[in-house]
């Protein structure tokens, strides 16, 4: 109940802040509509009794009142419904934006890599409309309860026994409440199935994945698997709906039996001349309304329950964002003088016990080029995530020029980084924007975008586009579709937008290229970094190819989450260890 009250207050406050005029009109209409049904029933009794007594003035007044009340009931409800939908849509849009902004503002990426977190975020976004209408659902439920109370009071004025319909209405509510709990639990159970089904079917409308599905002939199998998950989720939901409906059917059956008994009592009262013809009209009108009033009350409570279910996940997201809020406030240095030092760093991903990195002791000197190599799964990308602040070490500490990274302002630290990753994004924007997002404050500075294009060796690509830097990219907006290699060059240009970064990272962005092409990209990128940044920048190259990192000052070899070797290319070859073995093996493979 406390959650419902908090949610209702929050949503009504948000609606008032977004649109006070429409919100105020909705509140007035809800209050007035709460008593209109009872007033209509009273006008009906007045009309019949006045007509029976032959009172013309009373009859005319009753007709006029009934006409006004009926007109207001019809037009007022229609007006309220339209205003409510409009205001709720605005609030739902605001909530969706707030959820997206909150998720994106969390400095780490655990909530984007864990399936259980993604499920909860999905439930929040899917429940945005239910939450947006929670305030109005509460108001409507209160109005329905008031209307129901007035009806029961009027029935009691005819005979007290008629008020026994109240406990039957409570029984009906309990049945609906139990059904709601069943549906909520099923919704949580099927969240992962539904999310997976959506992702699988999305593969068919994504150009790159659709191409592979058609080439491999696996499209039908993937579609069948997605359909199987959807059917499984539907069966679970349908089962819960059937059980919930059965509970409500039992509740309604008992309630209808109570109404039948009430009508029999009314007949006996008429026969004994203890009720007037007007009382008959009053009771019949109220009994007809009781079903709708009870249904509206239960529906409102059910909607509040659905919103309350979503609000639990909403509150979790807000609390998670609060817990993950960076506590450090120190600015990073203007330029690195010592470098970055990792002391006994260990890491395992949340909700897992497997150590991905163990006992990492490493110094990345200022002005150095550091290559991190190892086979797939060695922990290379995880190390990069720690350096960029996407995760905090489970154990140990990372220093930046002697300052623990946890004490640095995370946003400020990332504003001094540059580079690209293996899974770089293909922004379907205008070319200058697709590159310029690498440094938003300078996205509208043509000279900086041009510099980045030149630094990435993408000049020929831009020159070949119909409108150069003003060319729209991507099929979604009917733009030019680039090859993967061309997209890659634009991503590299994006990495060149920051001209004085402290840390530059290239996390296998050229994994799809041959070693010679990868070597050329690395050489060009590092030359540009050295030319613009000098010795105050650390460049980190990540690769599983031992033959393309020879130019690095320091090569770090990872295996099973541990550092097994460090040194220059020549030093590691002379040591004849893991690096030399892998390097010579890969070199022979390229020669043959």
PDB file of C-alpha atoms in Angstrom, residues 85-363:
ATOM      1  CA  UNK A  85      -4.613   9.345 -22.255  1.00  0.00           C
ATOM      2  CA  UNK A  86      -2.921  12.504 -23.474  1.00  0.00           C
ATOM      3  CA  UNK A  87      -1.375  13.320 -20.096  1.00  0.00           C
ATOM      4  CA  UNK A  88      -0.388   9.690 -19.463  1.00  0.00           C
ATOM      5  CA  UNK A  89       1.369   9.509 -22.826  1.00  0.00           C
ATOM      6  CA  UNK A  90       3.431  12.565 -21.930  1.00  0.00           C
ATOM      7  CA  UNK A  91       4.348  11.099 -18.545  1.00  0.00           C
ATOM      8  CA  UNK A  92       5.157   7.685 -20.082  1.00  0.00           C
ATOM      9  CA  UNK A  93       7.444   9.361 -22.608  1.00  0.00           C
ATOM     10  CA  UNK A  94       9.140  11.262 -19.795  1.00  0.00           C
ATOM     11  CA  UNK A  95       9.558   8.041 -17.790  1.00  0.00           C
ATOM     12  CA  UNK A  96      11.045   6.172 -20.757  1.00  0.00           C
ATOM     13  CA  UNK A  97      13.521   9.002 -21.304  1.00  0.00           C
ATOM     14  CA  UNK A  98      14.345   9.065 -17.593  1.00  0.00           C
ATOM     15  CA  UNK A  99      14.978   5.296 -17.541  1.00  0.00           C
ATOM     16  CA  UNK A 100      17.219   5.514 -20.624  1.00  0.00           C
ATOM     17  CA  UNK A 101      19.080   8.530 -19.227  1.00  0.00           C
ATOM     18  CA  UNK A 102      19.539   6.866 -15.838  1.00  0.00           C
ATOM     19  CA  UNK A 103      20.832   3.634 -17.379  1.00  0.00           C
ATOM     20  CA  UNK A 104      23.217   5.535 -19.647  1.00  0.00           C
ATOM     21  CA  UNK A 105      24.481   7.718 -16.793  1.00  0.00           C
ATOM     22  CA  UNK A 106      25.628   4.749 -14.711  1.00  0.00           C
ATOM     23  CA  UNK A 107      29.418   4.841 -15.127  1.00  0.00           C
ATOM     24  CA  UNK A 108      29.884   1.073 -15.296  1.00  0.00           C
ATOM     25  CA  UNK A 109      28.415  -1.359 -17.796  1.00  0.00           C
ATOM     26  CA  UNK A 110      27.445  -4.277 -15.530  1.00  0.00           C
ATOM     27  CA  UNK A 111      23.752  -3.435 -16.020  1.00  0.00           C
ATOM     28  CA  UNK A 112      24.254  -3.722 -19.785  1.00  0.00           C
ATOM     29  CA  UNK A 113      26.115  -7.042 -19.698  1.00  0.00           C
ATOM     30  CA  UNK A 114      24.052  -9.020 -17.167  1.00  0.00           C
ATOM     31  CA  UNK A 115      20.920 -10.765 -18.417  1.00  0.00           C
ATOM     32  CA  UNK A 116      19.062 -10.335 -15.103  1.00  0.00           C
ATOM     33  CA  UNK A 117      19.750  -6.588 -15.105  1.00  0.00           C
ATOM     34  CA  UNK A 118      18.650  -6.263 -18.730  1.00  0.00           C
ATOM     35  CA  UNK A 119      15.438  -8.140 -17.905  1.00  0.00           C
ATOM     36  CA  UNK A 120      14.653  -5.711 -15.092  1.00  0.00           C
ATOM     37  CA  UNK A 121      15.394  -2.655 -17.231  1.00  0.00           C
ATOM     38  CA  UNK A 122      13.137  -4.125 -19.941  1.00  0.00           C
ATOM     39  CA  UNK A 123      10.323  -4.587 -17.412  1.00  0.00           C
ATOM     40  CA  UNK A 124      10.699  -0.959 -16.332  1.00  0.00           C
ATOM     41  CA  UNK A 125      10.514   0.346 -19.892  1.00  0.00           C
ATOM     42  CA  UNK A 126       7.580  -1.942 -20.737  1.00  0.00           C
ATOM     43  CA  UNK A 127       5.789  -0.798 -17.600  1.00  0.00           C
ATOM     44  CA  UNK A 128       6.281   2.911 -18.249  1.00  0.00           C
ATOM     45  CA  UNK A 129       2.705   3.432 -19.438  1.00  0.00           C
ATOM     46  CA  UNK A 130       1.273   1.508 -16.483  1.00  0.00           C
ATOM     47  CA  UNK A 131       3.331   3.654 -14.106  1.00  0.00           C
ATOM     48  CA  UNK A 132       2.357   6.835 -15.961  1.00  0.00           C
ATOM     49  CA  UNK A 133      -1.330   6.053 -15.417  1.00  0.00           C
ATOM     50  CA  UNK A 134      -0.875   4.971 -11.803  1.00  0.00           C
ATOM     51  CA  UNK A 135      -1.831   8.362 -10.383  1.00  0.00           C
ATOM     52  CA  UNK A 136      -5.015   8.481 -12.408  1.00  0.00           C
ATOM     53  CA  UNK A 137      -5.736   4.830 -11.629  1.00  0.00           C
ATOM     54  CA  UNK A 138      -5.509   5.690  -7.937  1.00  0.00           C
ATOM     55  CA  UNK A 139      -7.810   8.699  -8.395  1.00  0.00           C
ATOM     56  CA  UNK A 140     -10.263   6.643 -10.443  1.00  0.00           C
ATOM     57  CA  UNK A 141     -10.153   3.824  -7.904  1.00  0.00           C
ATOM     58  CA  UNK A 142     -10.873   6.293  -5.105  1.00  0.00           C
ATOM     59  CA  UNK A 143     -13.706   7.830  -7.119  1.00  0.00           C
ATOM     60  CA  UNK A 144     -15.134   4.382  -7.889  1.00  0.00           C
ATOM     61  CA  UNK A 145     -14.931   3.442  -4.216  1.00  0.00           C
ATOM     62  CA  UNK A 146     -16.760   6.657  -3.267  1.00  0.00           C
ATOM     63  CA  UNK A 147     -19.367   6.002  -5.937  1.00  0.00           C
ATOM     64  CA  UNK A 148     -19.732   2.416  -4.727  1.00  0.00           C
ATOM     65  CA  UNK A 149     -20.041   3.618  -1.141  1.00  0.00           C
ATOM     66  CA  UNK A 150     -22.798   6.071  -2.078  1.00  0.00           C
ATOM     67  CA  UNK A 151     -24.674   3.320  -3.909  1.00  0.00           C
ATOM     68  CA  UNK A 152     -24.436   0.983  -0.937  1.00  0.00           C
ATOM     69  CA  UNK A 153     -25.575   3.765   1.388  1.00  0.00           C
ATOM     70  CA  UNK A 154     -28.617   4.426  -0.791  1.00  0.00           C
ATOM     71  CA  UNK A 155     -29.389   0.696  -0.916  1.00  0.00           C
ATOM     72  CA  UNK A 156     -29.142   0.611   2.879  1.00  0.00           C
ATOM     73  CA  UNK A 157     -31.662   3.431   3.061  1.00  0.00           C
ATOM     74  CA  UNK A 158     -34.149   1.106   1.368  1.00  0.00           C
ATOM     75  CA  UNK A 159     -33.242  -1.881   3.579  1.00  0.00           C
ATOM     76  CA  UNK A 160     -30.083  -2.491   5.681  1.00  0.00           C
ATOM     77  CA  UNK A 161     -29.773  -6.063   4.442  1.00  0.00           C
ATOM     78  CA  UNK A 162     -28.940  -4.744   0.977  1.00  0.00           C
ATOM     79  CA  UNK A 163     -25.612  -3.479   2.357  1.00  0.00           C
ATOM     80  CA  UNK A 164     -24.484  -7.086   2.746  1.00  0.00           C
ATOM     81  CA  UNK A 165     -23.351  -6.768  -0.856  1.00  0.00           C
ATOM     82  CA  UNK A 166     -20.228  -5.068   0.580  1.00  0.00           C
ATOM     83  CA  UNK A 167     -18.460  -8.228   1.882  1.00  0.00           C
ATOM     84  CA  UNK A 168     -19.258  -9.928  -1.418  1.00  0.00           C
ATOM     85  CA  UNK A 169     -17.505  -7.070  -3.215  1.00  0.00           C
ATOM     86  CA  UNK A 170     -14.517  -7.563  -0.900  1.00  0.00           C
ATOM     87  CA  UNK A 171     -14.447 -11.268  -1.794  1.00  0.00           C
ATOM     88  CA  UNK A 172     -14.477 -10.296  -5.456  1.00  0.00           C
ATOM     89  CA  UNK A 173     -11.522  -7.980  -4.829  1.00  0.00           C
ATOM     90  CA  UNK A 174      -9.525 -10.704  -3.079  1.00  0.00           C
ATOM     91  CA  UNK A 175     -10.065 -13.038  -6.020  1.00  0.00           C
ATOM     92  CA  UNK A 176      -8.869 -10.344  -8.434  1.00  0.00           C
ATOM     93  CA  UNK A 177      -5.874  -9.581  -6.202  1.00  0.00           C
ATOM     94  CA  UNK A 178      -4.784 -13.210  -6.160  1.00  0.00           C
ATOM     95  CA  UNK A 179      -5.103 -13.374  -9.938  1.00  0.00           C
ATOM     96  CA  UNK A 180      -2.945 -10.259 -10.278  1.00  0.00           C
ATOM     97  CA  UNK A 181      -0.175 -11.847  -8.222  1.00  0.00           C
ATOM     98  CA  UNK A 182      -0.212 -14.905 -10.479  1.00  0.00           C
ATOM     99  CA  UNK A 183       0.104 -12.724 -13.585  1.00  0.00           C
ATOM    100  CA  UNK A 184       2.945 -10.661 -12.051  1.00  0.00           C
ATOM    101  CA  UNK A 185       4.982 -13.720 -11.142  1.00  0.00           C
ATOM    102  CA  UNK A 186       4.513 -15.145 -14.607  1.00  0.00           C
ATOM    103  CA  UNK A 187       5.616 -11.845 -16.149  1.00  0.00           C
ATOM    104  CA  UNK A 188       8.891 -12.071 -14.221  1.00  0.00           C
ATOM    105  CA  UNK A 189       9.363 -15.713 -15.198  1.00  0.00           C
ATOM    106  CA  UNK A 190       8.889 -15.053 -18.912  1.00  0.00           C
ATOM    107  CA  UNK A 191      10.892 -11.789 -19.108  1.00  0.00           C
ATOM    108  CA  UNK A 192      14.076 -13.507 -20.307  1.00  0.00           C
ATOM    109  CA  UNK A 193      12.174 -15.634 -22.854  1.00  0.00           C
ATOM    110  CA  UNK A 194      10.500 -12.560 -24.334  1.00  0.00           C
ATOM    111  CA  UNK A 195      13.718 -10.547 -24.467  1.00  0.00           C
ATOM    112  CA  UNK A 196      15.569 -13.416 -26.172  1.00  0.00           C
ATOM    113  CA  UNK A 197      12.746 -13.876 -28.675  1.00  0.00           C
ATOM    114  CA  UNK A 198      12.856 -10.170 -29.538  1.00  0.00           C
ATOM    115  CA  UNK A 199      16.627 -10.280 -30.046  1.00  0.00           C
ATOM    116  CA  UNK A 200      16.418 -13.376 -32.262  1.00  0.00           C
ATOM    117  CA  UNK A 201      13.688 -11.925 -34.463  1.00  0.00           C
ATOM    118  CA  UNK A 202      15.633  -8.646 -34.654  1.00  0.00           C
ATOM    119  CA  UNK A 203      18.373 -10.576 -36.441  1.00  0.00           C
ATOM    120  CA  UNK A 204      16.077 -10.875 -39.462  1.00  0.00           C
ATOM    121  CA  UNK A 205      15.661  -7.116 -39.892  1.00  0.00           C
ATOM    122  CA  UNK A 206      19.324  -6.261 -39.348  1.00  0.00           C
ATOM    123  CA  UNK A 207      21.184  -6.178 -42.653  1.00  0.00           C
ATOM    124  CA  UNK A 208      24.403  -7.753 -41.400  1.00  0.00           C
ATOM    125  CA  UNK A 209      22.889 -10.577 -39.385  1.00  0.00           C
ATOM    126  CA  UNK A 210      20.188 -11.249 -42.008  1.00  0.00           C
ATOM    127  CA  UNK A 211      22.908 -11.715 -44.632  1.00  0.00           C
ATOM    128  CA  UNK A 212      24.639 -14.354 -42.541  1.00  0.00           C
ATOM    129  CA  UNK A 213      21.385 -16.123 -41.713  1.00  0.00           C
ATOM    130  CA  UNK A 214      20.474 -16.368 -45.381  1.00  0.00           C
ATOM    131  CA  UNK A 215      23.941 -17.496 -46.429  1.00  0.00           C
ATOM    132  CA  UNK A 216      24.152 -20.202 -43.802  1.00  0.00           C
ATOM    133  CA  UNK A 217      20.553 -21.259 -44.312  1.00  0.00           C
ATOM    134  CA  UNK A 218      20.005 -21.110 -40.568  1.00  0.00           C
ATOM    135  CA  UNK A 219      17.242 -18.518 -40.706  1.00  0.00           C
ATOM    136  CA  UNK A 220      14.448 -21.065 -40.381  1.00  0.00           C
ATOM    137  CA  UNK A 221      16.097 -22.722 -37.368  1.00  0.00           C
ATOM    138  CA  UNK A 222      16.636 -19.354 -35.644  1.00  0.00           C
ATOM    139  CA  UNK A 223      13.060 -18.328 -36.402  1.00  0.00           C
ATOM    140  CA  UNK A 224      11.746 -21.631 -35.068  1.00  0.00           C
ATOM    141  CA  UNK A 225      13.721 -21.148 -31.854  1.00  0.00           C
ATOM    142  CA  UNK A 226      12.375 -17.602 -31.451  1.00  0.00           C
ATOM    143  CA  UNK A 227       8.841 -18.854 -32.120  1.00  0.00           C
ATOM    144  CA  UNK A 228       9.330 -21.646 -29.592  1.00  0.00           C
ATOM    145  CA  UNK A 229      10.321 -19.125 -26.935  1.00  0.00           C
ATOM    146  CA  UNK A 230       7.377 -16.893 -27.812  1.00  0.00           C
ATOM    147  CA  UNK A 231       4.944 -19.816 -27.643  1.00  0.00           C
ATOM    148  CA  UNK A 232       6.440 -20.935 -24.326  1.00  0.00           C
ATOM    149  CA  UNK A 233       6.061 -17.437 -22.912  1.00  0.00           C
ATOM    150  CA  UNK A 234       2.501 -17.199 -24.232  1.00  0.00           C
ATOM    151  CA  UNK A 235       1.598 -20.560 -22.694  1.00  0.00           C
ATOM    152  CA  UNK A 236       2.922 -19.474 -19.331  1.00  0.00           C
ATOM    153  CA  UNK A 237       1.037 -16.195 -19.546  1.00  0.00           C
ATOM    154  CA  UNK A 238      -2.108 -17.915 -20.815  1.00  0.00           C
ATOM    155  CA  UNK A 239      -1.973 -20.403 -17.941  1.00  0.00           C
ATOM    156  CA  UNK A 240      -1.701 -17.582 -15.448  1.00  0.00           C
ATOM    157  CA  UNK A 241      -4.538 -15.694 -17.157  1.00  0.00           C
ATOM    158  CA  UNK A 242      -6.768 -18.794 -17.049  1.00  0.00           C
ATOM    159  CA  UNK A 243      -6.141 -19.266 -13.327  1.00  0.00           C
ATOM    160  CA  UNK A 244      -6.692 -15.562 -12.665  1.00  0.00           C
ATOM    161  CA  UNK A 245      -9.894 -15.599 -14.732  1.00  0.00           C
ATOM    162  CA  UNK A 246     -11.148 -18.665 -12.870  1.00  0.00           C
ATOM    163  CA  UNK A 247     -10.633 -16.905  -9.537  1.00  0.00           C
ATOM    164  CA  UNK A 248     -12.489 -13.837 -10.785  1.00  0.00           C
ATOM    165  CA  UNK A 249     -15.267 -16.015 -12.201  1.00  0.00           C
ATOM    166  CA  UNK A 250     -15.806 -17.579  -8.783  1.00  0.00           C
ATOM    167  CA  UNK A 251     -15.831 -14.153  -7.167  1.00  0.00           C
ATOM    168  CA  UNK A 252     -18.269 -12.753  -9.704  1.00  0.00           C
ATOM    169  CA  UNK A 253     -20.558 -15.788  -9.381  1.00  0.00           C
ATOM    170  CA  UNK A 254     -20.864 -15.271  -5.641  1.00  0.00           C
ATOM    171  CA  UNK A 255     -21.411 -11.565  -6.129  1.00  0.00           C
ATOM    172  CA  UNK A 256     -24.133 -12.045  -8.746  1.00  0.00           C
ATOM    173  CA  UNK A 257     -25.873 -14.517  -6.430  1.00  0.00           C
ATOM    174  CA  UNK A 258     -25.880 -11.770  -3.792  1.00  0.00           C
ATOM    175  CA  UNK A 259     -27.441  -9.323  -6.258  1.00  0.00           C
ATOM    176  CA  UNK A 260     -30.158 -11.884  -7.077  1.00  0.00           C
ATOM    177  CA  UNK A 261     -30.939 -12.242  -3.376  1.00  0.00           C
ATOM    178  CA  UNK A 262     -31.109  -8.454  -3.068  1.00  0.00           C
ATOM    179  CA  UNK A 263     -33.661  -8.263  -5.887  1.00  0.00           C
ATOM    180  CA  UNK A 264     -35.798 -10.949  -4.236  1.00  0.00           C
ATOM    181  CA  UNK A 265     -35.718  -8.900  -1.041  1.00  0.00           C
ATOM    182  CA  UNK A 266     -36.839  -5.841  -2.997  1.00  0.00           C
ATOM    183  CA  UNK A 267     -39.827  -7.741  -4.408  1.00  0.00           C
ATOM    184  CA  UNK A 268     -40.905  -8.756  -0.908  1.00  0.00           C
ATOM    185  CA  UNK A 269     -40.650  -5.131   0.239  1.00  0.00           C
ATOM    186  CA  UNK A 270     -42.880  -3.960  -2.599  1.00  0.00           C
ATOM    187  CA  UNK A 271     -45.426  -6.672  -1.864  1.00  0.00           C
ATOM    188  CA  UNK A 272     -45.543  -5.575   1.802  1.00  0.00           C
ATOM    189  CA  UNK A 273     -45.916  -1.907   0.743  1.00  0.00           C
ATOM    190  CA  UNK A 274     -42.663  -1.007   2.500  1.00  0.00           C
ATOM    191  CA  UNK A 275     -41.115   0.393  -0.670  1.00  0.00           C
ATOM    192  CA  UNK A 276     -42.354   2.829  -3.301  1.00  0.00           C
ATOM    193  CA  UNK A 277     -42.192   2.552  -7.043  1.00  0.00           C
ATOM    194  CA  UNK A 278     -39.421   5.144  -6.880  1.00  0.00           C
ATOM    195  CA  UNK A 279     -37.498   2.851  -4.560  1.00  0.00           C
ATOM    196  CA  UNK A 280     -37.798   0.118  -7.197  1.00  0.00           C
ATOM    197  CA  UNK A 281     -36.276   2.393  -9.825  1.00  0.00           C
ATOM    198  CA  UNK A 282     -33.552   3.480  -7.375  1.00  0.00           C
ATOM    199  CA  UNK A 283     -32.549  -0.062  -6.452  1.00  0.00           C
ATOM    200  CA  UNK A 284     -32.650  -1.349 -10.032  1.00  0.00           C
ATOM    201  CA  UNK A 285     -30.493   1.578 -11.168  1.00  0.00           C
ATOM    202  CA  UNK A 286     -28.038   1.073  -8.320  1.00  0.00           C
ATOM    203  CA  UNK A 287     -27.804  -2.693  -8.802  1.00  0.00           C
ATOM    204  CA  UNK A 288     -27.058  -2.104 -12.489  1.00  0.00           C
ATOM    205  CA  UNK A 289     -24.341   0.377 -11.531  1.00  0.00           C
ATOM    206  CA  UNK A 290     -22.833  -1.748  -8.772  1.00  0.00           C
ATOM    207  CA  UNK A 291     -21.371  -4.159 -11.287  1.00  0.00           C
ATOM    208  CA  UNK A 292     -19.634  -1.363 -13.180  1.00  0.00           C
ATOM    209  CA  UNK A 293     -18.554   0.407 -10.006  1.00  0.00           C
ATOM    210  CA  UNK A 294     -17.124  -2.775  -8.517  1.00  0.00           C
ATOM    211  CA  UNK A 295     -15.468  -3.655 -11.832  1.00  0.00           C
ATOM    212  CA  UNK A 296     -13.960  -0.185 -12.109  1.00  0.00           C
ATOM    213  CA  UNK A 297     -12.668  -0.355  -8.546  1.00  0.00           C
ATOM    214  CA  UNK A 298     -11.117  -3.774  -9.100  1.00  0.00           C
ATOM    215  CA  UNK A 299      -9.690  -2.734 -12.482  1.00  0.00           C
ATOM    216  CA  UNK A 300      -8.155   0.333 -10.894  1.00  0.00           C
ATOM    217  CA  UNK A 301      -6.601  -1.744  -8.134  1.00  0.00           C
ATOM    218  CA  UNK A 302      -5.316  -4.219 -10.727  1.00  0.00           C
ATOM    219  CA  UNK A 303      -3.763  -1.417 -12.765  1.00  0.00           C
ATOM    220  CA  UNK A 304      -2.163  -0.067  -9.615  1.00  0.00           C
ATOM    221  CA  UNK A 305      -0.816  -3.545  -8.975  1.00  0.00           C
ATOM    222  CA  UNK A 306       0.699  -3.711 -12.457  1.00  0.00           C
ATOM    223  CA  UNK A 307       2.235  -0.286 -11.955  1.00  0.00           C
ATOM    224  CA  UNK A 308       3.416  -1.309  -8.486  1.00  0.00           C
ATOM    225  CA  UNK A 309       5.102  -4.323 -10.064  1.00  0.00           C
ATOM    226  CA  UNK A 310       6.950  -2.057 -12.499  1.00  0.00           C
ATOM    227  CA  UNK A 311       7.751   0.502  -9.828  1.00  0.00           C
ATOM    228  CA  UNK A 312       9.695  -2.128  -7.908  1.00  0.00           C
ATOM    229  CA  UNK A 313      12.054  -2.491 -10.857  1.00  0.00           C
ATOM    230  CA  UNK A 314      12.040   1.289 -11.376  1.00  0.00           C
ATOM    231  CA  UNK A 315      13.101   1.842  -7.772  1.00  0.00           C
ATOM    232  CA  UNK A 316      15.755  -0.846  -8.166  1.00  0.00           C
ATOM    233  CA  UNK A 317      17.195   0.979 -11.197  1.00  0.00           C
ATOM    234  CA  UNK A 318      17.241   4.313  -9.392  1.00  0.00           C
ATOM    235  CA  UNK A 319      18.846   2.723  -6.322  1.00  0.00           C
ATOM    236  CA  UNK A 320      21.381   0.891  -8.485  1.00  0.00           C
ATOM    237  CA  UNK A 321      22.235   4.175 -10.221  1.00  0.00           C
ATOM    238  CA  UNK A 322      22.606   5.853  -6.825  1.00  0.00           C
ATOM    239  CA  UNK A 323      24.916   3.102  -5.539  1.00  0.00           C
ATOM    240  CA  UNK A 324      27.001   3.195  -8.699  1.00  0.00           C
ATOM    241  CA  UNK A 325      27.291   6.966  -8.706  1.00  0.00           C
ATOM    242  CA  UNK A 326      30.999   7.881  -8.785  1.00  0.00           C
ATOM    243  CA  UNK A 327      32.339   9.100  -5.477  1.00  0.00           C
ATOM    244  CA  UNK A 328      35.589  10.511  -6.829  1.00  0.00           C
ATOM    245  CA  UNK A 329      35.739  14.199  -7.617  1.00  0.00           C
ATOM    246  CA  UNK A 330      39.375  14.827  -8.482  1.00  0.00           C
ATOM    247  CA  UNK A 331      40.227  16.019 -11.957  1.00  0.00           C
ATOM    248  CA  UNK A 332      42.662  13.924 -14.003  1.00  0.00           C
ATOM    249  CA  UNK A 333      46.071  15.493 -14.662  1.00  0.00           C
ATOM    250  CA  UNK A 334      46.539  17.799 -17.642  1.00  0.00           C
ATOM    251  CA  UNK A 335      49.170  15.401 -18.963  1.00  0.00           C
ATOM    252  CA  UNK A 336      50.591  12.173 -17.627  1.00  0.00           C
ATOM    253  CA  UNK A 337      54.012  12.403 -16.005  1.00  0.00           C
ATOM    254  CA  UNK A 338      54.381   8.996 -14.376  1.00  0.00           C
ATOM    255  CA  UNK A 339      51.748   6.837 -15.995  1.00  0.00           C
ATOM    256  CA  UNK A 340      49.209   4.234 -14.886  1.00  0.00           C
ATOM    257  CA  UNK A 341      50.099   1.562 -12.325  1.00  0.00           C
ATOM    258  CA  UNK A 342      48.139  -1.590 -11.493  1.00  0.00           C
ATOM    259  CA  UNK A 343      48.938  -3.171  -8.120  1.00  0.00           C
ATOM    260  CA  UNK A 344      47.752  -6.722  -7.403  1.00  0.00           C
ATOM    261  CA  UNK A 345      44.609  -6.152  -9.455  1.00  0.00           C
ATOM    262  CA  UNK A 346      42.059  -8.937  -9.568  1.00  0.00           C
ATOM    263  CA  UNK A 347      38.595  -9.021 -11.065  1.00  0.00           C
ATOM    264  CA  UNK A 348      35.571 -11.234 -11.428  1.00  0.00           C
ATOM    265  CA  UNK A 349      32.283 -10.197 -13.002  1.00  0.00           C
ATOM    266  CA  UNK A 350      29.274  -9.605 -10.718  1.00  0.00           C
ATOM    267  CA  UNK A 351      27.242 -12.712  -9.822  1.00  0.00           C
ATOM    268  CA  UNK A 352      30.147 -14.980 -10.819  1.00  0.00           C
ATOM    269  CA  UNK A 353      32.998 -16.543  -8.873  1.00  0.00           C
ATOM    270  CA  UNK A 354      35.441 -17.121 -11.740  1.00  0.00           C
ATOM    271  CA  UNK A 355      38.462 -14.843 -11.567  1.00  0.00           C
ATOM    272  CA  UNK A 356      38.960 -13.216 -14.975  1.00  0.00           C
ATOM    273  CA  UNK A 357      42.105 -11.355 -13.873  1.00  0.00           C
ATOM    274  CA  UNK A 358      44.361 -12.371 -10.983  1.00  0.00           C
ATOM    275  CA  UNK A 359      47.344 -10.657  -9.390  1.00  0.00           C
ATOM    276  CA  UNK A 360      47.972  -8.093 -12.136  1.00  0.00           C
ATOM    277  CA  UNK A 361      51.033  -5.965 -11.335  1.00  0.00           C
ATOM    278  CA  UNK A 362      51.809  -3.678 -14.236  1.00  0.00           C
ATOM    279  CA  UNK A 363      53.185  -0.198 -14.906  1.00  0.00           C
TER     280      UNK A 363
END
